[in-house]
Each structure stands twice: as structure tokens, then as C-alpha cells.
């Protein structure tokens, strides 16, 4: 039996009118501002398309060398560097190179966007208890919403394409970096802040010279989790036109191509492990460096 049938007809009609009002309001908003929002994100689309084309056009040995250098700079571990090289060689051997480059492009751009917006939001929440009181429930709600739900308003507003997929990935992946930036800055010891004040540091000098450097391990942990969440969103975002490894995974699900789905899924796992180990090792080195400074 329908749950609504238990309510009087007048209340049921009011609920139906409310739903119709919300739908009509959203349609009016999308017609009025949809094009404006698309134009706002046009530079982001340009950057994403150019980066994707650049990665695909770059010879594969050069990409592997660049990734190996980045792995060494981040981790200083020869094992991680060798694992990175072998993973990309396997990806190329099994014919997943272009999809992997497209995935790298979307992950890179979404991570940059999340860092550029998430760190300032985290600083704002750390700076203001009122901002934290407002922001924490919003972040909690966003964290409990299933990933697929993020596609609904974005697709209804902007349609199918790279930009809606990128926005959905960014909204889903921005949560950790906001939370951990806020946490990292709030965990900075009062003694360090008092020492900065004693030297006459103003707000900017205290923020950029003391709080952010000491909070870097937490911030990099947030970047790590943001990358992981962006990678986990790749398959879902492929439903609305985002190129990459998620497209063959989605195709394998639709057509029961076990080998295709397994190989591309393992490629996503390989990327996740590489990025996770590099960012974690770099964060650990920052943590040890900070402890060494405190010890000295």
C-alpha cells in the first residue's frame, strides 16, 4: 500500500504541488543560467581537452620517463619507481594507453581544481568557528550521498559531456582536502603560533609561514584521498561522456566482456596504487621533516 495514501487528500496534493514547484524552478534556472554556467567552465574544458591531446600525442617512452621522475621525486623509493614503469608498460602492452592518458588528464585537472578550491575552504573553516559550524554538516551530507546522485543535477543542468563529468568528479572528490586542511591547521600547536606572534608576524605571515607548512602532512593526506576518490568516480563519470578507462569498464558491464572489464579495472587499480604510494611517501617524508625540525 502506498505510504502517501495514509495522508489526507489535501496534504497529498500539497506534496505534489511542492514537487512540481521544485521541478519547474530547476527547469527555469537551467534555461536562464545553463548557458552562462557552460561559458564559465569553457576555459576549464579548453585546458582539459588540450592536456588530454598532449598526453595522447606525447611518445610513450617520454610519458613513462616523466612518470618515473615524478615517482622518484615524490617517494624516493626505487621499488615504487620500478612498479610505476612496469605498470605503464603493461597498460601500453594491453592496448589501454589512450584511455589511461584520458584518465590521467581528467584526474589531473580535477585534482588541481579540488586543491585550488578545497584548500581555501579548509583555511576558511579553520579560521572561523562559524564557517566550520556551517560547513561540517554540508560536508557530512555530501559524504553520505551516493556517487551516482552527483550526476543527476549536473546532467540536468549542463547535459552530457566532459565538463559535467569533471564537475561531478570535483564535487565528489573535494571533501577530503577540505576536511584535512581544516584539521591540519587546527592541529598546529599554540606554542608555534605564540612564537610567531612574539616575532611580530601578521596574519598572512602566520598562515603561510607557520600554519600551512606545519599542516602540510595533513594537506597532502587530503590530496591523496582526493586523487583516490576522483579515480573511483571515473567509471561513474563515463556514463555522461567522460573519456578514459571507465568507458571500456562500462561497456564490459553492458556486454558481459569479462576480460575487457578486468583489464581496464586493473589499470585503474594500478593508477590508484601508484598515486597512493607516491603521495603517502611524500606525506611521510614531510611528517619526518617536521618532527626533525621540532626535535632540533
Coordinates of C-alpha atoms in Angstrom, one line a residue:
X1 CA 0.0 0.0 0.0
X2 CA 1.2 3.5 -0.9
X3 CA 2.6 5.4 2.1
X4 CA 1.0 8.6 0.9
X5 CA -2.5 7.1 0.9
X6 CA -2.4 7.3 4.7
X7 CA -2.4 11.1 4.5
X8 CA -5.5 13.3 3.7
X9 CA -6.0 14.3 0.1
X10 CA -5.2 17.9 0.8
X11 CA -1.8 17.1 2.2
X12 CA -1.0 14.8 -0.7
X13 CA -1.9 17.5 -3.2
X14 CA 0.3 20.0 -1.4
X15 CA 3.2 17.5 -1.6
X16 CA 2.6 17.0 -5.4
X17 CA 2.5 20.8 -5.8
X18 CA 5.7 21.1 -3.9
X19 CA 7.4 18.6 -6.2
X20 CA 6.1 20.3 -9.3
X21 CA 7.3 23.7 -8.0
X22 CA 10.8 22.4 -7.4
X23 CA 10.9 20.8 -10.9
X24 CA 9.6 24.0 -12.5
X25 CA 12.1 26.1 -10.6
X26 CA 15.0 24.0 -11.6
X27 CA 13.9 24.0 -15.3
X28 CA 13.6 27.7 -15.2
X29 CA 17.0 28.1 -13.6
X30 CA 18.7 25.8 -16.1
X31 CA 17.1 27.7 -19.0
X32 CA 18.1 31.0 -17.6
X33 CA 21.6 30.3 -16.4
X34 CA 22.7 27.0 -18.1
X35 CA 24.5 28.7 -20.9
X36 CA 26.1 31.2 -18.6
X37 CA 27.5 28.3 -16.4
X38 CA 28.7 26.5 -19.5
X39 CA 30.6 29.6 -20.7
X40 CA 32.1 30.0 -17.2
X41 CA 33.6 26.5 -17.4
X42 CA 34.7 26.9 -21.0
X43 CA 38.4 27.7 -20.0
X44 CA 38.4 24.5 -17.9
X45 CA 37.1 22.5 -20.8
X46 CA 39.8 24.0 -23.1
X47 CA 42.5 23.1 -20.6
X48 CA 41.2 19.5 -20.2
X49 CA 41.0 18.9 -23.9
X50 CA 44.4 20.3 -24.6
X51 CA 46.0 18.3 -21.8
X52 CA 44.3 15.1 -23.0
X53 CA 45.5 15.7 -26.5
X54 CA 49.0 16.5 -25.3
X55 CA 49.3 13.3 -23.2
X56 CA 48.0 11.1 -26.1
X57 CA 50.3 12.8 -28.6
X58 CA 53.4 12.5 -26.4
X59 CA 55.5 9.4 -27.2
X60 CA 55.0 6.7 -24.7
X61 CA 58.7 6.4 -23.6
X62 CA 58.7 10.1 -22.7
X63 CA 55.5 9.7 -20.6
X64 CA 57.0 6.7 -18.8
X65 CA 60.2 8.7 -18.1
X66 CA 58.2 11.7 -16.7
X67 CA 56.1 9.4 -14.5
X68 CA 59.2 7.7 -13.2
X69 CA 60.8 11.0 -12.4
X70 CA 57.7 12.2 -10.6
X71 CA 57.5 8.9 -8.7
X72 CA 61.1 9.3 -7.6
X73 CA 60.7 12.9 -6.6
X74 CA 57.6 12.1 -4.6
X75 CA 58.6 8.8 -3.0
X76 CA 62.4 8.5 -3.2
X77 CA 61.7 4.7 -3.5
X78 CA 63.3 2.7 -6.3
X79 CA 60.6 0.0 -5.8
X80 CA 57.8 2.4 -6.4
X81 CA 59.6 3.8 -9.5
X82 CA 60.1 0.3 -10.9
X83 CA 56.4 -0.5 -10.1
X84 CA 55.3 2.6 -11.9
X85 CA 57.4 1.8 -15.0
X86 CA 56.2 -1.8 -15.2
X87 CA 52.5 -0.7 -14.7
X88 CA 52.6 1.7 -17.6
X89 CA 54.4 -0.8 -19.8
X90 CA 51.7 -3.3 -19.0
X91 CA 49.0 -0.7 -19.7
X92 CA 50.5 0.0 -23.1
X93 CA 51.1 -3.7 -23.9
X94 CA 47.4 -4.5 -23.4
X95 CA 46.2 -1.6 -25.5
X96 CA 44.9 0.7 -22.8
X97 CA 47.3 3.6 -23.4
X98 CA 45.0 6.2 -24.8
X99 CA 42.2 5.5 -22.3
X100 CA 44.8 5.8 -19.5
X101 CA 46.1 9.1 -20.8
X102 CA 42.5 10.4 -20.9
X103 CA 42.0 9.2 -17.3
X104 CA 45.3 10.9 -16.3
X105 CA 44.0 14.2 -17.8
X106 CA 40.7 14.1 -16.0
X107 CA 42.3 13.1 -12.7
X108 CA 45.0 15.8 -13.1
X109 CA 42.5 18.6 -13.9
X110 CA 40.0 17.6 -11.2
X111 CA 42.8 17.3 -8.6
X112 CA 44.1 20.8 -9.5
X113 CA 40.5 22.2 -9.2
X114 CA 40.0 20.5 -5.9
X115 CA 43.3 21.8 -4.5
X116 CA 42.6 25.3 -5.7
X117 CA 39.1 25.4 -4.1
X118 CA 39.4 22.9 -1.3
X119 CA 42.5 24.4 0.5
X120 CA 41.0 27.9 0.7
X121 CA 37.7 26.4 2.0
X122 CA 39.6 24.4 4.6
X123 CA 41.6 27.5 5.7
X124 CA 38.3 29.4 6.0
X125 CA 36.8 26.6 8.2
X126 CA 40.0 26.6 10.3
X127 CA 39.9 30.4 10.6
X128 CA 36.3 30.7 11.6
X129 CA 34.3 28.5 14.0
X130 CA 31.1 29.8 12.4
X131 CA 32.3 28.7 9.0
X132 CA 33.1 25.3 10.4
X133 CA 29.7 25.0 12.1
X134 CA 28.1 25.7 8.7
X135 CA 30.5 23.7 6.6
X136 CA 30.7 20.5 8.6
X137 CA 27.0 19.4 8.2
X138 CA 27.2 20.2 4.5
X139 CA 30.4 18.0 4.1
X140 CA 28.7 15.3 6.2
X141 CA 25.7 15.3 3.9
X142 CA 27.9 15.3 0.8
X143 CA 29.9 12.4 2.1
X144 CA 26.8 10.2 2.6
X145 CA 25.3 10.9 -0.8
X146 CA 25.9 8.1 -3.3
X147 CA 28.4 9.0 -6.0
X148 CA 25.8 8.4 -8.8
X149 CA 23.5 11.0 -7.3
X150 CA 26.0 13.8 -8.1
X151 CA 25.4 13.2 -11.8
X152 CA 21.7 14.0 -11.7
X153 CA 21.7 17.8 -11.1
X154 CA 24.9 18.3 -13.2
X155 CA 23.4 16.4 -16.2
X156 CA 20.1 18.1 -15.9
X157 CA 21.8 21.5 -15.8
X158 CA 24.6 21.0 -18.3
X159 CA 23.7 17.9 -20.3
X160 CA 26.2 15.2 -21.4
X161 CA 29.9 15.9 -21.9
X162 CA 33.3 16.4 -20.4
X163 CA 32.5 19.5 -18.3
X164 CA 29.5 17.9 -16.4
X165 CA 31.7 14.8 -15.7
X166 CA 34.6 16.9 -14.5
X167 CA 32.3 19.0 -12.2
X168 CA 30.7 15.8 -10.8
X169 CA 34.2 14.3 -10.1
X170 CA 35.3 17.5 -8.4
X171 CA 32.2 17.8 -6.2
X172 CA 32.6 14.2 -5.1
X173 CA 36.4 14.3 -4.6
X174 CA 36.8 17.7 -2.9
X175 CA 35.6 16.6 0.6
X176 CA 38.9 15.1 2.0
X177 CA 41.1 18.0 1.1
X178 CA 38.7 20.5 2.8
X179 CA 38.4 18.4 5.9
X180 CA 42.1 17.6 6.3
X181 CA 43.2 21.1 5.5
X182 CA 40.9 22.4 8.3
X183 CA 42.1 19.6 10.6
X184 CA 45.8 20.2 9.8
X185 CA 45.6 24.0 10.5
X186 CA 43.6 23.5 13.7
X187 CA 46.2 21.0 15.0
X188 CA 49.1 23.5 14.7
X189 CA 50.4 23.9 18.3
X190 CA 49.6 27.1 20.2
X191 CA 53.3 27.4 21.1
X192 CA 54.2 27.7 17.4
X193 CA 51.5 30.4 16.9
X194 CA 52.6 32.2 20.1
X195 CA 56.2 32.2 18.8
X196 CA 55.1 33.7 15.5
X197 CA 53.2 36.4 17.3
X198 CA 56.2 37.1 19.5
X199 CA 58.2 37.8 16.4
X200 CA 55.6 40.2 15.2
X201 CA 54.1 38.1 12.4
X202 CA 50.9 39.4 10.9
X203 CA 48.0 37.1 9.8
X204 CA 49.4 36.3 6.3
X205 CA 52.9 35.6 7.7
X206 CA 51.5 33.3 10.4
X207 CA 49.3 31.5 7.9
X208 CA 51.8 31.0 5.1
X209 CA 54.9 30.8 7.2
X210 CA 53.8 28.7 10.2
X211 CA 50.3 27.1 9.9
X212 CA 50.3 25.8 6.3
X213 CA 53.9 24.5 6.4
X214 CA 53.1 22.6 9.7
X215 CA 49.8 21.4 8.3
X216 CA 51.3 20.1 5.0
X217 CA 51.3 16.4 6.0
X218 CA 47.6 16.6 6.7
X219 CA 47.0 18.6 3.5
X220 CA 48.9 16.0 1.4
X221 CA 46.9 13.3 3.0
X222 CA 43.8 15.2 1.8
X223 CA 45.4 15.4 -1.7
X224 CA 46.0 11.6 -1.6
X225 CA 42.3 10.9 -0.7
X226 CA 41.1 13.4 -3.3
X227 CA 43.0 11.6 -6.0
X228 CA 41.7 8.2 -4.8
X229 CA 38.1 9.5 -4.8
X230 CA 38.5 11.0 -8.2
X231 CA 39.7 7.7 -9.6
X232 CA 36.8 5.9 -8.0
X233 CA 34.5 8.3 -9.8
X234 CA 36.0 7.7 -13.2
X235 CA 33.7 4.7 -14.1
X236 CA 30.6 6.5 -13.0
X237 CA 31.5 9.7 -14.8
X238 CA 32.0 7.7 -18.0
X239 CA 28.2 7.4 -18.1
X240 CA 27.9 11.1 -19.0
X241 CA 30.6 11.3 -21.6
X242 CA 33.9 11.4 -19.7
X243 CA 36.6 9.6 -21.8
X244 CA 39.0 7.2 -20.1
X245 CA 39.3 3.8 -18.5
X246 CA 35.7 4.0 -17.2
X247 CA 34.3 3.8 -20.8
X248 CA 35.5 0.2 -21.5
X249 CA 34.6 -0.9 -18.0
X250 CA 31.1 0.4 -18.6
X251 CA 31.0 -1.3 -22.0
X252 CA 32.2 -4.6 -20.5
X253 CA 29.3 -4.5 -17.9
X254 CA 26.7 -3.8 -20.6
X255 CA 28.0 -6.6 -22.9
X256 CA 29.5 -9.1 -20.4
X257 CA 33.0 -8.7 -21.7
X258 CA 34.8 -10.0 -18.6
X259 CA 38.4 -9.7 -20.0
X260 CA 37.9 -6.1 -21.1
X261 CA 36.4 -5.0 -17.8
X262 CA 39.0 -6.9 -15.8
X263 CA 42.0 -5.4 -17.7
X264 CA 40.7 -1.8 -17.5
X265 CA 39.7 -2.2 -13.9
X266 CA 43.1 -3.4 -13.1
X267 CA 44.6 -0.4 -14.9
X268 CA 42.5 1.9 -12.7
X269 CA 43.7 -0.1 -9.6
X270 CA 47.3 0.3 -10.8
X271 CA 47.0 4.0 -11.2
X272 CA 45.4 4.2 -7.8
X273 CA 48.2 2.3 -6.1
X274 CA 50.9 4.4 -7.9
X275 CA 49.3 7.7 -6.9
X276 CA 48.6 6.4 -3.4
X277 CA 52.1 5.2 -2.7
X278 CA 53.8 8.3 -4.1
X279 CA 51.6 10.8 -2.2
X280 CA 51.8 8.8 1.0
X281 CA 55.5 8.5 0.9
X282 CA 55.8 12.2 0.2
X283 CA 53.5 13.0 3.1
X284 CA 55.5 10.7 5.4
X285 CA 58.7 12.5 4.4
X286 CA 57.1 15.8 5.2
X287 CA 56.0 14.4 8.6
X288 CA 59.5 13.2 9.4
X289 CA 61.0 16.5 8.3
X290 CA 58.6 18.4 10.6
X291 CA 59.4 16.2 13.5
X292 CA 63.1 16.7 12.8
X293 CA 62.6 20.5 13.0
X294 CA 60.7 20.2 16.3
X295 CA 63.4 17.9 17.7
X296 CA 66.2 20.3 16.7

